[in-house]
Short mmCIF file of C-alpha atoms in Angstrom, two decimals:
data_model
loop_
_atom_site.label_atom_id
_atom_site.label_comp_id
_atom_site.label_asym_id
_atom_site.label_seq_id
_atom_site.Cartn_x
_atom_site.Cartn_y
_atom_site.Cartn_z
CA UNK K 1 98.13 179.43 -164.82
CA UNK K 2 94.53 178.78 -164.10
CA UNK K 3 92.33 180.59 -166.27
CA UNK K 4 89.46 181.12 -163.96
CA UNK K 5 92.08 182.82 -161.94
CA UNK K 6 93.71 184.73 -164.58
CA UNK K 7 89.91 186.27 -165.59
CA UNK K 8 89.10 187.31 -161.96
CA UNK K 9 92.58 188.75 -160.91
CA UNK K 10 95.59 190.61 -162.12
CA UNK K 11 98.66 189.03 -160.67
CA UNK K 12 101.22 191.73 -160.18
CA UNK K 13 105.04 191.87 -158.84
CA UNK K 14 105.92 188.64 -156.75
CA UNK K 15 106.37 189.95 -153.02
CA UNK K 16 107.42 186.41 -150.96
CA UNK K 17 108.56 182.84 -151.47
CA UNK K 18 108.39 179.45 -149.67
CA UNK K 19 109.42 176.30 -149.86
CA UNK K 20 106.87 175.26 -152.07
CA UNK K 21 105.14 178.28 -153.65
CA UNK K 22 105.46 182.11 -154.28
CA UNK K 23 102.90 184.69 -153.06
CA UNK K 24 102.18 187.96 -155.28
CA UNK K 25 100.16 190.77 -155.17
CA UNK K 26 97.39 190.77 -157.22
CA UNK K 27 94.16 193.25 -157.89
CA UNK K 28 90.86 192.31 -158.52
CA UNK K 29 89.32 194.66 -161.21
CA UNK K 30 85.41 193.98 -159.82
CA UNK K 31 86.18 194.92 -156.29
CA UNK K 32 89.09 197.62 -156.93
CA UNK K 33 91.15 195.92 -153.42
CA UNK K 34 94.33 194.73 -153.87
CA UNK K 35 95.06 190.84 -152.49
CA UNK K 36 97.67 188.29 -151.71
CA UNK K 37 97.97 185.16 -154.07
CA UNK K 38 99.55 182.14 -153.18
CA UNK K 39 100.67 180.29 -155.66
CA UNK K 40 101.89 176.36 -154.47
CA UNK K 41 103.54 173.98 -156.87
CA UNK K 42 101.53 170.49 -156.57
CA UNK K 43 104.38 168.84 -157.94
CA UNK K 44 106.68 169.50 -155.44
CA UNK K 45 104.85 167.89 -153.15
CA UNK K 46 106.63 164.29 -152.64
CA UNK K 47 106.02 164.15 -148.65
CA UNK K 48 102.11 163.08 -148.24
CA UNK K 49 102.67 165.21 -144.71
CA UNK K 50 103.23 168.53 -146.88
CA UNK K 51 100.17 167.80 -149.49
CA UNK K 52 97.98 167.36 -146.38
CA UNK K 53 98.81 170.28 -144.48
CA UNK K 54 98.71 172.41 -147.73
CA UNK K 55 95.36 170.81 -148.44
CA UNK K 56 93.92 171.26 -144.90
CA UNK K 57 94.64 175.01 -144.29
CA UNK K 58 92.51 176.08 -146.92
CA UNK K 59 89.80 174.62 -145.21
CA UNK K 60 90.51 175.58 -141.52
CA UNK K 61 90.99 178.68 -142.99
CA UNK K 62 87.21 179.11 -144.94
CA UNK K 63 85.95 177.45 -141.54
CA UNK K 64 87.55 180.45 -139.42
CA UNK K 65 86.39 183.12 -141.88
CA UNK K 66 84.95 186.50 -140.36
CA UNK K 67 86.94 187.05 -137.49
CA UNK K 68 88.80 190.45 -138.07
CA UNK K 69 92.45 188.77 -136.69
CA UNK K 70 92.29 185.82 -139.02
CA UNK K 71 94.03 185.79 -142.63
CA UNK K 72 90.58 185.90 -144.73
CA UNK K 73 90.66 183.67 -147.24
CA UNK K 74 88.60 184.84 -150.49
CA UNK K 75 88.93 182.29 -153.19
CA UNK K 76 91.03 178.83 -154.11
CA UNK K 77 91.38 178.04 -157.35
CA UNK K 78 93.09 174.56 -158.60
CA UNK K 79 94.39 172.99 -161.60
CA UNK K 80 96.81 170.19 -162.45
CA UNK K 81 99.76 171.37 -161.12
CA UNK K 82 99.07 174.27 -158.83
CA UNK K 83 97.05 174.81 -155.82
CA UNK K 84 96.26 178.88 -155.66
CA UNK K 85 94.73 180.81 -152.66
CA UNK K 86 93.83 184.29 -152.47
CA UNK K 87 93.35 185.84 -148.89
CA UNK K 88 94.06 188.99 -147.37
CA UNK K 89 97.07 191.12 -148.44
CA UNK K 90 99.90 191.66 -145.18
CA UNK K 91 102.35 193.70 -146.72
CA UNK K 92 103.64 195.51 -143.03
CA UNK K 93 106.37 194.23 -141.12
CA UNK K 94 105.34 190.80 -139.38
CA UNK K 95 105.58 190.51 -135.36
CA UNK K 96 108.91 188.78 -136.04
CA UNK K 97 110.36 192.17 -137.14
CA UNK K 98 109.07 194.22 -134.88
CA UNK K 99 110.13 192.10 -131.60
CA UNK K 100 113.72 191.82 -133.57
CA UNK K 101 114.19 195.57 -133.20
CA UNK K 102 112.98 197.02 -130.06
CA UNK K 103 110.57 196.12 -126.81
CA UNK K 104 106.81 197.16 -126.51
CA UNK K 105 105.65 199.31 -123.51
CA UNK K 106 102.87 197.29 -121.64
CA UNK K 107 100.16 199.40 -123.44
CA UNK K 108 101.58 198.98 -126.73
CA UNK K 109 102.25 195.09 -125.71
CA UNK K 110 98.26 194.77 -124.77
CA UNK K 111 97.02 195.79 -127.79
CA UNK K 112 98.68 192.96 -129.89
CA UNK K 113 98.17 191.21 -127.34
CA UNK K 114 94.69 191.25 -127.19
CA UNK K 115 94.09 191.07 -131.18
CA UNK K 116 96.39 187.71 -130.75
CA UNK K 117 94.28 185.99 -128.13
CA UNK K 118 90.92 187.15 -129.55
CA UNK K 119 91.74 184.91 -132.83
CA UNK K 120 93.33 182.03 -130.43
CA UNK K 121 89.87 182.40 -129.11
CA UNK K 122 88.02 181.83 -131.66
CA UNK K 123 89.70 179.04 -133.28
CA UNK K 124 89.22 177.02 -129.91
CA UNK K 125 85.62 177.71 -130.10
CA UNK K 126 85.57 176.07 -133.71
CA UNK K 127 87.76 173.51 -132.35
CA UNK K 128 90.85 174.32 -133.81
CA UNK K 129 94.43 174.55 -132.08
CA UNK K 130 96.62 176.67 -134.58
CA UNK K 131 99.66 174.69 -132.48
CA UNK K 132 102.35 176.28 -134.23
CA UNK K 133 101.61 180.33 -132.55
CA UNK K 134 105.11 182.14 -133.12
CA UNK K 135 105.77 186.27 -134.10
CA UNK K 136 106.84 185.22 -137.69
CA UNK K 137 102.92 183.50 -138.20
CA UNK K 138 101.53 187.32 -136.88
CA UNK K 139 100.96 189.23 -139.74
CA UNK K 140 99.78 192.88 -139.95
CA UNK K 141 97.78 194.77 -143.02
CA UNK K 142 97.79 197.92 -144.42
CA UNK K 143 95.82 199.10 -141.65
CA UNK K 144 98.23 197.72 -139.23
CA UNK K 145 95.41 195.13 -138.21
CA UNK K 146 96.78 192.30 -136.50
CA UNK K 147 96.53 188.86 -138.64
CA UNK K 148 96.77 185.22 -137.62
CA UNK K 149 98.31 183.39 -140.66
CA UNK K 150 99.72 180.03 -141.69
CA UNK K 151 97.11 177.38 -140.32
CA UNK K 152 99.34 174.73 -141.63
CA UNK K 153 100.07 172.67 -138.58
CA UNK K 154 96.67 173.26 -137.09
CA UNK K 155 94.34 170.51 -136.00
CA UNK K 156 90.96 169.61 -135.13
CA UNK K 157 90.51 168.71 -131.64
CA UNK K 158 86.68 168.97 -131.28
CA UNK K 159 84.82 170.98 -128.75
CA UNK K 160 82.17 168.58 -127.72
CA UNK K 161 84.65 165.31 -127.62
CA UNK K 162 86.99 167.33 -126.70
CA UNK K 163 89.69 165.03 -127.77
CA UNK K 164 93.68 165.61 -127.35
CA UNK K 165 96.23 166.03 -130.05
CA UNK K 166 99.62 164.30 -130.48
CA UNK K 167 102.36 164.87 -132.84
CA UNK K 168 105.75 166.98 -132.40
CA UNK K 169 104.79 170.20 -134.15
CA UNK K 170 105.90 173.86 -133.63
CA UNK K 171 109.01 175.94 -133.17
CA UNK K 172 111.97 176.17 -130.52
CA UNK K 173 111.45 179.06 -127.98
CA UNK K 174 107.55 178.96 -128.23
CA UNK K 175 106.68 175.24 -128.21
CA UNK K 176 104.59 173.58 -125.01
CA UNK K 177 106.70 171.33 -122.91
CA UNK K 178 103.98 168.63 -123.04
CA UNK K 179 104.04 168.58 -126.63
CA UNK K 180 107.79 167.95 -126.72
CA UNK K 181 107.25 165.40 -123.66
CA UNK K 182 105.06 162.94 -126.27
CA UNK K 183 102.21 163.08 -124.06
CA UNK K 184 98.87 163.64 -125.24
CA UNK K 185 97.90 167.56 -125.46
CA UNK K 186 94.77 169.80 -125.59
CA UNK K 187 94.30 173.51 -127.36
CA UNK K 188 96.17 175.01 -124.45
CA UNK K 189 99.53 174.47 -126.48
CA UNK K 190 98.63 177.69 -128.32
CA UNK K 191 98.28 179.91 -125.08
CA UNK K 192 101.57 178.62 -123.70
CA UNK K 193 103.08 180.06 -127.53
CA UNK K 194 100.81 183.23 -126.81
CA UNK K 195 102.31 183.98 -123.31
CA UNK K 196 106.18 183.09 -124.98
CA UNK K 197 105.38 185.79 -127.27
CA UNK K 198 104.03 188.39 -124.95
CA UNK K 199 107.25 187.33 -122.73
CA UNK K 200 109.17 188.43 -125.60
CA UNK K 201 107.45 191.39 -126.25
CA UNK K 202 108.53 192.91 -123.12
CA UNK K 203 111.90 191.72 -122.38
CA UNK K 204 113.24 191.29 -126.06
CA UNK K 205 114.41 187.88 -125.03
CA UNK K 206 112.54 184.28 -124.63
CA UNK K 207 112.06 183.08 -121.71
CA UNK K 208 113.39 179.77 -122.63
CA UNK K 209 116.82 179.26 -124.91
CA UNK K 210 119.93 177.41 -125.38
CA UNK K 211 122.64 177.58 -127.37
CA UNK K 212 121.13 174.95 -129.77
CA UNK K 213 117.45 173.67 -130.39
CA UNK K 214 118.03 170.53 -128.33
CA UNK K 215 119.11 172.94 -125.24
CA UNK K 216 116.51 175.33 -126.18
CA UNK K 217 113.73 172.39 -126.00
CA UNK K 218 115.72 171.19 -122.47
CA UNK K 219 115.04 174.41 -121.32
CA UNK K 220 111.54 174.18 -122.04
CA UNK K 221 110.73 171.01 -120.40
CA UNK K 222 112.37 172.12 -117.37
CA UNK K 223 109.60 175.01 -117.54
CA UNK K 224 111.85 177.53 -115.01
CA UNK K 225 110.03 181.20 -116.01
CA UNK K 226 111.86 183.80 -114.17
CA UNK K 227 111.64 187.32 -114.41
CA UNK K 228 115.55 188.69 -114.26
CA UNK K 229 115.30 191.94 -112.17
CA UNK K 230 117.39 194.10 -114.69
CA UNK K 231 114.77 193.54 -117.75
CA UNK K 232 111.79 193.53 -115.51
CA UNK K 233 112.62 196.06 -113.32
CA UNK K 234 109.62 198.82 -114.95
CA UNK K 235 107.36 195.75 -115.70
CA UNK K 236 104.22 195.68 -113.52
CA UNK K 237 102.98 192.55 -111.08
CA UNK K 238 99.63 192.00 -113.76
CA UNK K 239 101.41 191.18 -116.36
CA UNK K 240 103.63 189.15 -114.33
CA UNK K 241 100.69 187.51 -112.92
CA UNK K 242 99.01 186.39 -116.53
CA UNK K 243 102.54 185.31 -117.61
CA UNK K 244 102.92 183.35 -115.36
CA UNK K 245 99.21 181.85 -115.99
CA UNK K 246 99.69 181.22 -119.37
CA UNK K 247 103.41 179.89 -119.20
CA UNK K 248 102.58 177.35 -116.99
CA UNK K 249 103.71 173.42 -116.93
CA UNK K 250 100.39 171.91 -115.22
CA UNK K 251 98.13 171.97 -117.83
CA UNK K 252 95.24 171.82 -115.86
CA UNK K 253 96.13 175.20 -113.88
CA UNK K 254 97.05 176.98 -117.26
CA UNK K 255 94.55 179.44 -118.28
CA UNK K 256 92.27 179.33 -121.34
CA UNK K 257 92.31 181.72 -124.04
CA UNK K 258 88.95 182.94 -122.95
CA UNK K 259 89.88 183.45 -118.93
CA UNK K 260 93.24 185.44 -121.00
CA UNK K 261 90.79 188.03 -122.23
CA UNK K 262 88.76 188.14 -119.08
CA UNK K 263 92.30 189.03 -117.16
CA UNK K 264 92.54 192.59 -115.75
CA UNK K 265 95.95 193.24 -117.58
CA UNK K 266 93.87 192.80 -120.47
CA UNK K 267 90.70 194.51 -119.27
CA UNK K 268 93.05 197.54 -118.68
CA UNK K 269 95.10 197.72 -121.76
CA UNK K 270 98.17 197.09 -120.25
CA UNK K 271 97.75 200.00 -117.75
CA UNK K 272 98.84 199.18 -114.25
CA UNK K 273 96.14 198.52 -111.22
CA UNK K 274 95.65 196.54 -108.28
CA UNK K 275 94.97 192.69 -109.07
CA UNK K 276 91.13 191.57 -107.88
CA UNK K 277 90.80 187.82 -106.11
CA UNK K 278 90.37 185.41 -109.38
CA UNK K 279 89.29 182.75 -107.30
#
């Protein structure tokens, strides 16, 4: 293990494992906190694909630093073999568990919701698209503070060029249809994954499946969002309204993060009232 690590933490009990590294808990005796270390295994890293996106989040990460719904990361410390990162510890249940078990009230759904689109928000500012938004990449601490994590996929797309993206990248159920298309695609990807998951948070189901990840992905590109009357029944015409903003096929008609947070469902914290002209 690095030593420079080894002198400025205390790596306790192992608490997750990927496909290339393992992440523990470990305490830092100067500050008295208690952080998450990622540990990744260099030499496992035969596909130059995986060594850049391991290389690159570190970076998008230090670049996205001080926003409160953002994994922090603290330190990175690399030797020969092994590439470690220390950032904030998320030890609660991830948005993935908590959608698997029960649906939000519109209240409770706003103020994930919000946290969420604040930190899409700011990584389009920086120029980032995190392009791969999905409830197991929403992390929460021990305060129960929302977290944005795993910036592996993420690109730059540059805010004054403002350039498009390419590249198949992301996950069945929350993916953009015009990044499975092939086309050429702009930071708006992530609030078409933002809207999926807000979808989900309501009804307990996506709005788009199949029985397989090819049907799942037909089902996408077809783009049909309907709101079945026996799930939606209690849920109010504002939300309705920004779903139906944010998963939306024309591009060009789909809102930004930013006009997200400026959308009275927002505003109101989920609490019903009349929708104002937006135009």
């Amino acid at each position: 293990m690095c030593e420079s690590l080894k002198s400025d933490y205390q790596l306790c009990e192992e608490i997750g494992r990927g496909r290339f590294g393992v992440v523990y808990r470990c305490f830092s005796p100067v500050s008295g906190e208690y952080f998450a270390c990622k540990s990744i295994d260099k030499r496992q890293l035969s596909d130059p694909t995986d060594r850049e996106c391991l290389e690159k989040e570190p970076k998008i990460l230090q670049l996205l630093g001080g926003n409160p719904y953002i994994l922090q990361i603290y330190k990175v410390y690399e030797d020969e073999n092994y590439l470690h990162i220390i950032t904030d510890l998320c030890e609660a249940s991830d948005l993935y568990d908590r959608v698997s078990k029960r649906t939000f009230t519109e209240p409770e759904a706003a103020g994930v919701f919000k946290s969420l689109i604040t930190a899409i928000a700011h990584c389009h500012r920086a120029g980032i698209a995190h392009r791969d938004i999905k409830p197991d990449n929403i992390l929460f601490d021990s305060r129960n503070r929302l977290k944005l994590a795993d910036f592996g996929s993420a690109e730059w797309f540059g805010i004054v060029e403002n350039r498009t993206m390419r590249g198949i990248v992301g996950t069945p159920y929350y993916v953009a249809p015009e990044v499975l298309s092939g086309r050429d695609y702009n930071e708006k990807v992530d609030v078409w994954s933002a809207g999926v998951i807000l979808y989900i948070m309501l009804a307990g189901v996506p709005p788009f499946y199949g029985e397989s990840p090819a049907e799942t992905f037909e089902a996408v590109l077809r783009g049909n969002l309907r709101f079945p009357t026996r799930i939606f029944r209690s849920v109010s015409p504002e939300v309705k309204d920004l779903l139906r903003k944010m998963i939306c096929k024309d591009v060009s008609r789909r809102l930004s993060a930013e006009q997200v947070l400026r959308h009275p469902w927002i505003i109101s914290g989920g609490e019903s009232r009349a929708l104002p002209d937006l135009t």
